[in-house]
C-alpha angles and dihedrals in degrees: 000000000000110000095304098304118134108238124200116248092256088061118074127187125207118209137190122195084342096307122115113242104168140013119196125190118203106212107156114027120182112193094199096061095021089223129135138182106247133195115202122201113191128173107232096221094050096044095084117028109184137127106270116219095010113194095014117127118198111227098191129064112236102167113093121292123007109261128208103244120196115223094010118166093236108031125208118282118227124207108261122245111261117221118214114237121253104259089199097054112127097252091050098041096047092041106130098003091135097043095108100027092107090051100040097031135082092259092248092121113070117228093238092065092055090061100094101160098046122099116256096246092054101048110114090359117153120176145076131309093264093052090049093046090051085052091048093049089051087053101048102040091137084071088086091077105023101037107020092161089056092043093054092042088055093046093050089050092050087049094048091048092048091056092045101048090041105040103031099075133135117265120273119262111255116257096230115042 
């Protein structure tokens, strides 16, 4: 029955687990065809009763403050203890030891020998960006296969600089002043 209401005989109520799911009202019954015009009223939340997201386990906590759950699948992670770097390790202790050798020394050591963190193709280089890019292209030829995007960008940059340096010049001086 429908929530304790008394329904006349021409009204029928269908229930599922004690909850009303549909109410049909017979208004025009034809005994020859046994058809009726039916209005069905269904509550949306009672129409389908099933477990939503069956088998899904939520891995994040989304209700208020984060609790400290004992025996949880994923325990809380803590911030790791950071160790201070040893200030007297060889790399840190000897950092900058040759900075003033060209000023204070006798001049026997060339400056390019002191460039330890510089790529070999850039040591002792003096020139513009296009010349540097051409040297870089010669040094990194293997980029054709392992880094094709960077290789293409480098070639595009060289082409752009070539056009800019060679065609953007001052107009020639007149032949007859």
